[in-house]
PDB file of C-alpha atoms in Angstrom:
ATOM      1  CA  LYS R 300       4.716-105.462 -34.723  1.00  0.00           C
ATOM      2  CA  GLN R 301       1.158-105.458 -36.030  1.00  0.00           C
ATOM      3  CA  GLU R 302       0.089-102.382 -37.946  1.00  0.00           C
ATOM      4  CA  VAL R 303      -3.308-101.229 -39.114  1.00  0.00           C
ATOM      5  CA  THR R 304      -3.556 -98.399 -41.621  1.00  0.00           C
ATOM      6  CA  GLN R 305      -6.618 -96.488 -42.717  1.00  0.00           C
ATOM      7  CA  ILE R 306      -7.020 -94.258 -45.739  1.00  0.00           C
ATOM      8  CA  PRO R 307      -8.124 -91.634 -46.313  1.00  0.00           C
ATOM      9  CA  ALA R 308      -7.508 -89.864 -43.006  1.00  0.00           C
ATOM     10  CA  ALA R 309     -10.349 -87.473 -43.734  1.00  0.00           C
ATOM     11  CA  LEU R 310     -13.167 -87.329 -46.227  1.00  0.00           C
ATOM     12  CA  SER R 311     -15.733 -84.638 -46.977  1.00  0.00           C
ATOM     13  CA  VAL R 312     -18.569 -85.429 -49.357  1.00  0.00           C
ATOM     14  CA  PRO R 313     -22.007 -84.100 -50.262  1.00  0.00           C
ATOM     15  CA  GLU R 314     -25.017 -85.952 -48.995  1.00  0.00           C
ATOM     16  CA  GLY R 315     -26.117 -88.938 -51.072  1.00  0.00           C
ATOM     17  CA  GLU R 316     -22.722 -90.106 -52.243  1.00  0.00           C
ATOM     18  CA  ASN R 317     -21.553 -93.702 -51.912  1.00  0.00           C
ATOM     19  CA  LEU R 318     -18.310 -94.003 -49.973  1.00  0.00           C
ATOM     20  CA  VAL R 319     -15.478 -96.475 -49.563  1.00  0.00           C
ATOM     21  CA  LEU R 320     -13.221 -96.439 -46.535  1.00  0.00           C
ATOM     22  CA  ASN R 321     -10.085 -98.550 -46.609  1.00  0.00           C
ATOM     23  CA  CYS R 322      -8.233-100.498 -43.962  1.00  0.00           C
ATOM     24  CA  SER R 323      -5.047-102.504 -44.417  1.00  0.00           C
ATOM     25  CA  PHE R 324      -3.145-104.717 -41.987  1.00  0.00           C
ATOM     26  CA  THR R 325       0.245-106.343 -41.999  1.00  0.00           C
ATOM     27  CA  ASP R 326      -0.513-109.905 -40.865  1.00  0.00           C
ATOM     28  CA  SER R 327      -3.113-112.227 -42.373  1.00  0.00           C
ATOM     29  CA  ALA R 328      -3.356-114.350 -39.216  1.00  0.00           C
ATOM     30  CA  ILE R 329      -6.320-112.518 -37.736  1.00  0.00           C
ATOM     31  CA  TYR R 330      -9.234-113.669 -35.578  1.00  0.00           C
ATOM     32  CA  ASN R 331     -11.646-111.073 -36.865  1.00  0.00           C
ATOM     33  CA  LEU R 332     -11.940-107.475 -37.994  1.00  0.00           C
ATOM     34  CA  GLN R 333     -14.360-104.915 -36.686  1.00  0.00           C
ATOM     35  CA  TRP R 334     -15.477-101.509 -37.903  1.00  0.00           C
ATOM     36  CA  PHE R 335     -16.470 -98.898 -35.346  1.00  0.00           C
ATOM     37  CA  ARG R 336     -17.924 -95.461 -35.391  1.00  0.00           C
ATOM     38  CA  GLN R 337     -16.848 -92.824 -32.881  1.00  0.00           C
ATOM     39  CA  ASP R 338     -18.581 -89.492 -32.440  1.00  0.00           C
ATOM     40  CA  PRO R 339     -16.577 -86.597 -30.943  1.00  0.00           C
ATOM     41  CA  GLY R 340     -15.949 -87.114 -27.248  1.00  0.00           C
ATOM     42  CA  LYS R 341     -17.851 -90.398 -27.219  1.00  0.00           C
ATOM     43  CA  GLY R 342     -17.068 -94.092 -27.002  1.00  0.00           C
ATOM     44  CA  LEU R 343     -17.117 -96.701 -29.722  1.00  0.00           C
ATOM     45  CA  THR R 344     -20.182 -97.937 -31.566  1.00  0.00           C
ATOM     46  CA  SER R 345     -19.677-101.301 -33.229  1.00  0.00           C
ATOM     47  CA  LEU R 346     -20.885-101.275 -36.839  1.00  0.00           C
ATOM     48  CA  LEU R 347     -19.838-104.571 -38.349  1.00  0.00           C
ATOM     49  CA  LEU R 348     -17.837-107.582 -37.228  1.00  0.00           C
ATOM     50  CA  ILE R 349     -16.288-109.891 -39.808  1.00  0.00           C
ATOM     51  CA  GLN R 350     -14.997-113.194 -38.520  1.00  0.00           C
ATOM     52  CA  SER R 351     -11.812-114.611 -39.981  1.00  0.00           C
ATOM     53  CA  SER R 352     -13.780-117.185 -42.000  1.00  0.00           C
ATOM     54  CA  GLN R 353     -16.116-114.624 -43.542  1.00  0.00           C
ATOM     55  CA  ARG R 354     -15.637-112.380 -46.568  1.00  0.00           C
ATOM     56  CA  GLU R 355     -18.248-109.725 -45.905  1.00  0.00           C
ATOM     57  CA  GLN R 356     -20.967-108.481 -43.596  1.00  0.00           C
ATOM     58  CA  THR R 357     -23.872-106.162 -44.275  1.00  0.00           C
ATOM     59  CA  SER R 358     -26.016-104.002 -42.045  1.00  0.00           C
ATOM     60  CA  GLY R 359     -28.432-101.564 -43.626  1.00  0.00           C
ATOM     61  CA  ARG R 360     -26.479 -99.111 -45.776  1.00  0.00           C
ATOM     62  CA  LEU R 361     -23.162-100.509 -44.584  1.00  0.00           C
ATOM     63  CA  ASN R 362     -21.189-103.304 -46.157  1.00  0.00           C
ATOM     64  CA  ALA R 363     -17.771-104.449 -45.015  1.00  0.00           C
ATOM     65  CA  SER R 364     -15.524-106.841 -46.904  1.00  0.00           C
ATOM     66  CA  LEU R 365     -12.468-108.745 -45.783  1.00  0.00           C
ATOM     67  CA  ASP R 366      -9.599-110.109 -47.859  1.00  0.00           C
ATOM     68  CA  LYS R 367      -7.155-111.701 -45.468  1.00  0.00           C
ATOM     69  CA  SER R 368      -4.678-112.772 -48.121  1.00  0.00           C
ATOM     70  CA  SER R 369      -4.123-109.195 -49.220  1.00  0.00           C
ATOM     71  CA  GLY R 370      -4.529-107.753 -45.725  1.00  0.00           C
ATOM     72  CA  ARG R 371      -7.399-105.457 -46.636  1.00  0.00           C
ATOM     73  CA  SER R 372     -10.888-104.537 -45.577  1.00  0.00           C
ATOM     74  CA  THR R 373     -13.237-101.968 -46.997  1.00  0.00           C
ATOM     75  CA  LEU R 374     -16.279-100.308 -45.481  1.00  0.00           C
ATOM     76  CA  TYR R 375     -18.841 -99.260 -48.038  1.00  0.00           C
ATOM     77  CA  ILE R 376     -21.430 -96.670 -47.061  1.00  0.00           C
ATOM     78  CA  ALA R 377     -24.313 -96.267 -49.462  1.00  0.00           C
ATOM     79  CA  ALA R 378     -26.299 -93.070 -49.899  1.00  0.00           C
ATOM     80  CA  SER R 379     -24.420 -91.155 -47.213  1.00  0.00           C
ATOM     81  CA  GLN R 380     -26.313 -88.866 -44.842  1.00  0.00           C
ATOM     82  CA  PRO R 381     -25.194 -85.967 -42.605  1.00  0.00           C
ATOM     83  CA  GLY R 382     -25.832 -88.238 -39.624  1.00  0.00           C
ATOM     84  CA  ASP R 383     -23.063 -90.507 -40.868  1.00  0.00           C
ATOM     85  CA  SER R 384     -20.518 -87.803 -40.020  1.00  0.00           C
ATOM     86  CA  ALA R 385     -18.110 -89.307 -37.478  1.00  0.00           C
ATOM     87  CA  THR R 386     -14.728 -90.986 -37.245  1.00  0.00           C
ATOM     88  CA  TYR R 387     -14.668 -94.552 -38.497  1.00  0.00           C
ATOM     89  CA  LEU R 388     -12.169 -96.907 -36.927  1.00  0.00           C
ATOM     90  CA  CYS R 389     -10.968-100.246 -38.211  1.00  0.00           C
ATOM     91  CA  ALA R 390      -9.775-102.684 -35.549  1.00  0.00           C
ATOM     92  CA  VAL R 391      -8.049-105.963 -36.302  1.00  0.00           C
ATOM     93  CA  ASP R 392      -8.035-108.759 -33.744  1.00  0.00           C
ATOM     94  CA  PHE R 393      -4.652-110.490 -33.687  1.00  0.00           C
ATOM     95  CA  ASN R 394      -5.688-112.021 -30.337  1.00  0.00           C
ATOM     96  CA  LYS R 395      -5.710-108.435 -29.154  1.00  0.00           C
ATOM     97  CA  PHE R 396      -7.085-105.479 -31.039  1.00  0.00           C
ATOM     98  CA  TYR R 397      -4.973-103.058 -32.977  1.00  0.00           C
ATOM     99  CA  PHE R 398      -6.741 -99.956 -34.212  1.00  0.00           C
ATOM    100  CA  GLY R 399      -6.186 -97.907 -37.307  1.00  0.00           C
ATOM    101  CA  SER R 400      -5.877 -94.152 -36.975  1.00  0.00           C
ATOM    102  CA  GLY R 401      -9.368 -93.666 -38.340  1.00  0.00           C
ATOM    103  CA  THR R 402     -11.105 -91.878 -41.188  1.00  0.00           C
ATOM    104  CA  LYS R 403     -12.893 -88.678 -40.238  1.00  0.00           C
ATOM    105  CA  LEU R 404     -15.998 -88.412 -42.383  1.00  0.00           C
ATOM    106  CA  ASN R 405     -17.989 -85.243 -42.965  1.00  0.00           C
ATOM    107  CA  VAL R 406     -21.192 -85.546 -44.977  1.00  0.00           C
ATOM    108  CA  LYS R 407     -22.451 -82.124 -46.025  1.00  0.00           C
ATOM    109  CA  PRO R 408     -26.194 -81.484 -46.343  1.00  0.00           C
TER     110      PRO R 408
ATOM    111  CA  GLY O  54     -25.317-108.099 -27.802  1.00  0.00           C
ATOM    112  CA  ALA O  55     -23.233-108.334 -24.686  1.00  0.00           C
ATOM    113  CA  VAL O  56     -22.811-105.243 -22.542  1.00  0.00           C
ATOM    114  CA  VAL O  57     -19.664-103.909 -20.947  1.00  0.00           C
ATOM    115  CA  SER O  58     -19.906-101.051 -18.490  1.00  0.00           C
ATOM    116  CA  GLN O  59     -17.319 -98.641 -17.155  1.00  0.00           C
ATOM    117  CA  HIS O  60     -17.393 -96.553 -14.036  1.00  0.00           C
ATOM    118  CA  PRO O  61     -17.010 -93.678 -13.697  1.00  0.00           C
ATOM    119  CA  SER O  62     -17.827 -92.231 -17.094  1.00  0.00           C
ATOM    120  CA  TRP O  63     -15.733 -89.179 -16.309  1.00  0.00           C
ATOM    121  CA  VAL O  64     -13.470 -88.076 -13.476  1.00  0.00           C
ATOM    122  CA  ILE O  65     -11.522 -84.945 -12.609  1.00  0.00           C
ATOM    123  CA  CYS O  66      -8.743 -85.212 -10.070  1.00  0.00           C
ATOM    124  CA  LYS O  67      -5.815 -83.263  -8.709  1.00  0.00           C
ATOM    125  CA  SER O  68      -2.274 -84.028  -9.748  1.00  0.00           C
ATOM    126  CA  GLY O  69      -0.675 -86.641  -7.532  1.00  0.00           C
ATOM    127  CA  THR O  70      -3.852 -88.493  -6.632  1.00  0.00           C
ATOM    128  CA  SER O  71      -4.810 -91.997  -7.740  1.00  0.00           C
ATOM    129  CA  VAL O  72      -7.877 -92.841  -9.762  1.00  0.00           C
ATOM    130  CA  LYS O  73      -9.570 -96.220 -10.132  1.00  0.00           C
ATOM    131  CA  ILE O  74     -11.626 -97.124 -13.198  1.00  0.00           C
ATOM    132  CA  GLU O  75     -13.861-100.194 -13.252  1.00  0.00           C
ATOM    133  CA  CYS O  76     -14.758-102.325 -16.244  1.00  0.00           C
ATOM    134  CA  ARG O  77     -17.560-104.867 -15.903  1.00  0.00           C
ATOM    135  CA  SER O  78     -18.984-107.470 -18.252  1.00  0.00           C
ATOM    136  CA  LEU O  79     -22.673-107.465 -17.394  1.00  0.00           C
ATOM    137  CA  ASP O  80     -24.029-110.646 -18.954  1.00  0.00           C
ATOM    138  CA  PHE O  81     -21.039-112.843 -19.644  1.00  0.00           C
ATOM    139  CA  GLN O  82     -17.836-113.941 -18.000  1.00  0.00           C
ATOM    140  CA  ALA O  83     -14.609-112.612 -19.389  1.00  0.00           C
ATOM    141  CA  THR O  84     -11.331-114.260 -18.563  1.00  0.00           C
ATOM    142  CA  THR O  85      -9.598-111.634 -20.638  1.00  0.00           C
ATOM    143  CA  MET O  86     -10.172-107.900 -20.696  1.00  0.00           C
ATOM    144  CA  PHE O  87      -8.191-105.173 -22.399  1.00  0.00           C
ATOM    145  CA  TRP O  88      -7.440-101.560 -21.525  1.00  0.00           C
ATOM    146  CA  TYR O  89      -6.964 -98.870 -24.158  1.00  0.00           C
ATOM    147  CA  ARG O  90      -6.044 -95.204 -24.034  1.00  0.00           C
ATOM    148  CA  GLN O  91      -7.037 -92.548 -26.528  1.00  0.00           C
ATOM    149  CA  PHE O  92      -5.450 -89.099 -26.573  1.00  0.00           C
ATOM    150  CA  PRO O  93      -7.301 -86.239 -28.301  1.00  0.00           C
ATOM    151  CA  LYS O  94      -7.512 -86.587 -32.068  1.00  0.00           C
ATOM    152  CA  GLN O  95      -5.680 -89.913 -31.935  1.00  0.00           C
ATOM    153  CA  SER O  96      -6.738 -93.524 -32.241  1.00  0.00           C
ATOM    154  CA  LEU O  97      -6.974 -96.105 -29.477  1.00  0.00           C
ATOM    155  CA  MET O  98      -3.750 -97.618 -28.222  1.00  0.00           C
ATOM    156  CA  LEU O  99      -3.705-100.895 -26.346  1.00  0.00           C
ATOM    157  CA  MET O 100      -2.207-100.469 -22.895  1.00  0.00           C
ATOM    158  CA  ALA O 101      -2.497-103.906 -21.367  1.00  0.00           C
ATOM    159  CA  THR O 102      -4.207-107.265 -21.377  1.00  0.00           C
ATOM    160  CA  SER O 103      -5.932-108.142 -18.126  1.00  0.00           C
ATOM    161  CA  ASN O 104      -6.141-111.842 -17.291  1.00  0.00           C
ATOM    162  CA  GLU O 105      -8.402-113.146 -14.544  1.00  0.00           C
ATOM    163  CA  GLY O 106      -6.385-114.639 -11.731  1.00  0.00           C
ATOM    164  CA  SER O 107      -2.981-113.693 -13.092  1.00  0.00           C
ATOM    165  CA  LYS O 108      -0.822-110.683 -13.778  1.00  0.00           C
ATOM    166  CA  ALA O 109      -1.657-108.290 -16.559  1.00  0.00           C
ATOM    167  CA  THR O 110       0.466-108.117 -19.675  1.00  0.00           C
ATOM    168  CA  TYR O 111       1.555-104.599 -20.548  1.00  0.00           C
ATOM    169  CA  GLU O 112       2.363-103.228 -23.977  1.00  0.00           C
ATOM    170  CA  GLN O 113       5.761-101.763 -24.616  1.00  0.00           C
ATOM    171  CA  GLY O 114       6.123 -98.289 -23.172  1.00  0.00           C
ATOM    172  CA  VAL O 115       3.325 -98.616 -20.615  1.00  0.00           C
ATOM    173  CA  GLU O 116       4.488 -98.336 -17.001  1.00  0.00           C
ATOM    174  CA  LYS O 117       3.050-101.226 -15.023  1.00  0.00           C
ATOM    175  CA  ASP O 118       3.730 -99.519 -11.706  1.00  0.00           C
ATOM    176  CA  LYS O 119       1.785 -96.461 -12.785  1.00  0.00           C
ATOM    177  CA  PHE O 120      -1.165 -98.237 -14.347  1.00  0.00           C
ATOM    178  CA  LEU O 121      -2.161-100.971 -11.936  1.00  0.00           C
ATOM    179  CA  ILE O 122      -4.534-103.586 -13.297  1.00  0.00           C
ATOM    180  CA  ASN O 123      -6.479-106.043 -11.191  1.00  0.00           C
ATOM    181  CA  HIS O 124      -8.759-108.675 -12.706  1.00  0.00           C
ATOM    182  CA  ALA O 125     -10.197-110.067  -9.498  1.00  0.00           C
ATOM    183  CA  SER O 126     -13.242-111.808 -10.928  1.00  0.00           C
ATOM    184  CA  LEU O 127     -14.584-113.052 -14.238  1.00  0.00           C
ATOM    185  CA  THR O 128     -16.730-109.940 -14.616  1.00  0.00           C
ATOM    186  CA  LEU O 129     -14.554-107.155 -13.245  1.00  0.00           C
ATOM    187  CA  SER O 130     -11.235-105.585 -14.136  1.00  0.00           C
ATOM    188  CA  THR O 131      -9.941-102.372 -12.606  1.00  0.00           C
ATOM    189  CA  LEU O 132      -7.352 -99.896 -13.838  1.00  0.00           C
ATOM    190  CA  THR O 133      -5.775 -97.632 -11.246  1.00  0.00           C
ATOM    191  CA  VAL O 134      -3.827 -94.630 -12.444  1.00  0.00           C
ATOM    192  CA  THR O 135      -1.417 -93.955  -9.598  1.00  0.00           C
ATOM    193  CA  SER O 136      -0.005 -90.500  -8.862  1.00  0.00           C
ATOM    194  CA  ALA O 137      -1.826 -89.077 -11.836  1.00  0.00           C
ATOM    195  CA  HIS O 138      -0.368 -86.113 -13.703  1.00  0.00           C
ATOM    196  CA  PRO O 139      -1.868 -83.860 -16.377  1.00  0.00           C
ATOM    197  CA  GLU O 140      -0.199 -85.890 -19.129  1.00  0.00           C
ATOM    198  CA  ASP O 141      -2.292 -88.875 -17.999  1.00  0.00           C
ATOM    199  CA  SER O 142      -5.448 -87.017 -19.001  1.00  0.00           C
ATOM    200  CA  SER O 143      -7.026 -89.183 -21.638  1.00  0.00           C
ATOM    201  CA  PHE O 144     -10.000 -91.292 -22.636  1.00  0.00           C
ATOM    202  CA  TYR O 145      -9.657 -94.807 -21.206  1.00  0.00           C
ATOM    203  CA  ILE O 146     -11.675 -97.621 -22.794  1.00  0.00           C
ATOM    204  CA  CYS O 147     -11.886-101.251 -21.783  1.00  0.00           C
ATOM    205  CA  SER O 148     -13.054-104.280 -23.702  1.00  0.00           C
ATOM    206  CA  ALA O 149     -14.000-107.785 -22.645  1.00  0.00           C
ATOM    207  CA  ARG O 150     -13.547-110.934 -24.670  1.00  0.00           C
ATOM    208  CA  ASP O 151     -16.626-113.132 -24.941  1.00  0.00           C
ATOM    209  CA  LEU O 152     -15.777-116.758 -25.670  1.00  0.00           C
ATOM    210  CA  ARG O 153     -19.182-118.308 -25.174  1.00  0.00           C
ATOM    211  CA  ALA O 154     -20.404-121.274 -27.180  1.00  0.00           C
ATOM    212  CA  SER O 155     -23.734-120.839 -28.947  1.00  0.00           C
ATOM    213  CA  GLY O 156     -25.650-123.343 -31.059  1.00  0.00           C
ATOM    214  CA  GLY O 157     -22.721-125.692 -31.122  1.00  0.00           C
ATOM    215  CA  ARG O 158     -20.377-122.975 -32.342  1.00  0.00           C
ATOM    216  CA  SER O 159     -17.965-120.940 -30.308  1.00  0.00           C
ATOM    217  CA  THR O 160     -17.786-117.196 -30.586  1.00  0.00           C
ATOM    218  CA  ASP O 161     -14.841-114.938 -29.944  1.00  0.00           C
ATOM    219  CA  THR O 162     -15.957-111.349 -29.834  1.00  0.00           C
ATOM    220  CA  GLN O 163     -14.739-108.332 -27.946  1.00  0.00           C
ATOM    221  CA  TYR O 164     -17.236-105.880 -26.537  1.00  0.00           C
ATOM    222  CA  PHE O 165     -16.166-102.371 -25.664  1.00  0.00           C
ATOM    223  CA  GLY O 166     -17.142-100.238 -22.729  1.00  0.00           C
ATOM    224  CA  PRO O 167     -18.341 -96.646 -23.165  1.00  0.00           C
ATOM    225  CA  GLY O 168     -15.076 -95.184 -21.919  1.00  0.00           C
ATOM    226  CA  THR O 169     -13.913 -93.048 -18.999  1.00  0.00           C
ATOM    227  CA  ARG O 170     -12.651 -89.536 -19.527  1.00  0.00           C
ATOM    228  CA  LEU O 171      -9.919 -88.664 -17.042  1.00  0.00           C
ATOM    229  CA  THR O 172      -8.851 -85.073 -16.541  1.00  0.00           C
ATOM    230  CA  VAL O 173      -5.936 -84.416 -14.206  1.00  0.00           C
ATOM    231  CA  LEU O 174      -5.596 -80.830 -13.052  1.00  0.00           C
TER     232      LEU O 174
END
């Protein structure tokens, strides 16, 4: 059975810090990996999609890397802001998506 | 990017009634759609894979007779929660797989709907 694990489960930091969120998965045969943001009571907002053949993707202050051989992905958030506070979900596409349990981020002003 | 819609966005129903949720791909055809469920403070769990023109494939532990899935066209999949009970109250999210070719390259991306919040009284 495919498993996706995210650490830490929760993170609270002061504004301005650079952050690293971690995602690990048990099978290297993936189609792609996607990072999402979810605000309380809301749906998913896609942040970055990394195809199987890629090693990283960048969008603004966000950078996501993918290392299939080690089964890991990291989401790097630069210069965090209070508006970044949300739950961040890692989803791995093994021909169907399996989600990690998420990292709940709180950025304090 | 591609857009996937869900209707309704929220629904409240009485115990024992059935509720239908629609998932539509608005600007692409999706032979495969997926249904997820998210309980409070938990992550998304895949319920089933919906295949156009054939029966859905359910994940282990999901009752196929309770959660009826119909993928009648390339842009529409429906999830019907039959005889709903309070424990079925959850956030239901669908996704649609986009396999279009672009610029000589094929893409394989899933787009997620905004979700439907079901509350069963």
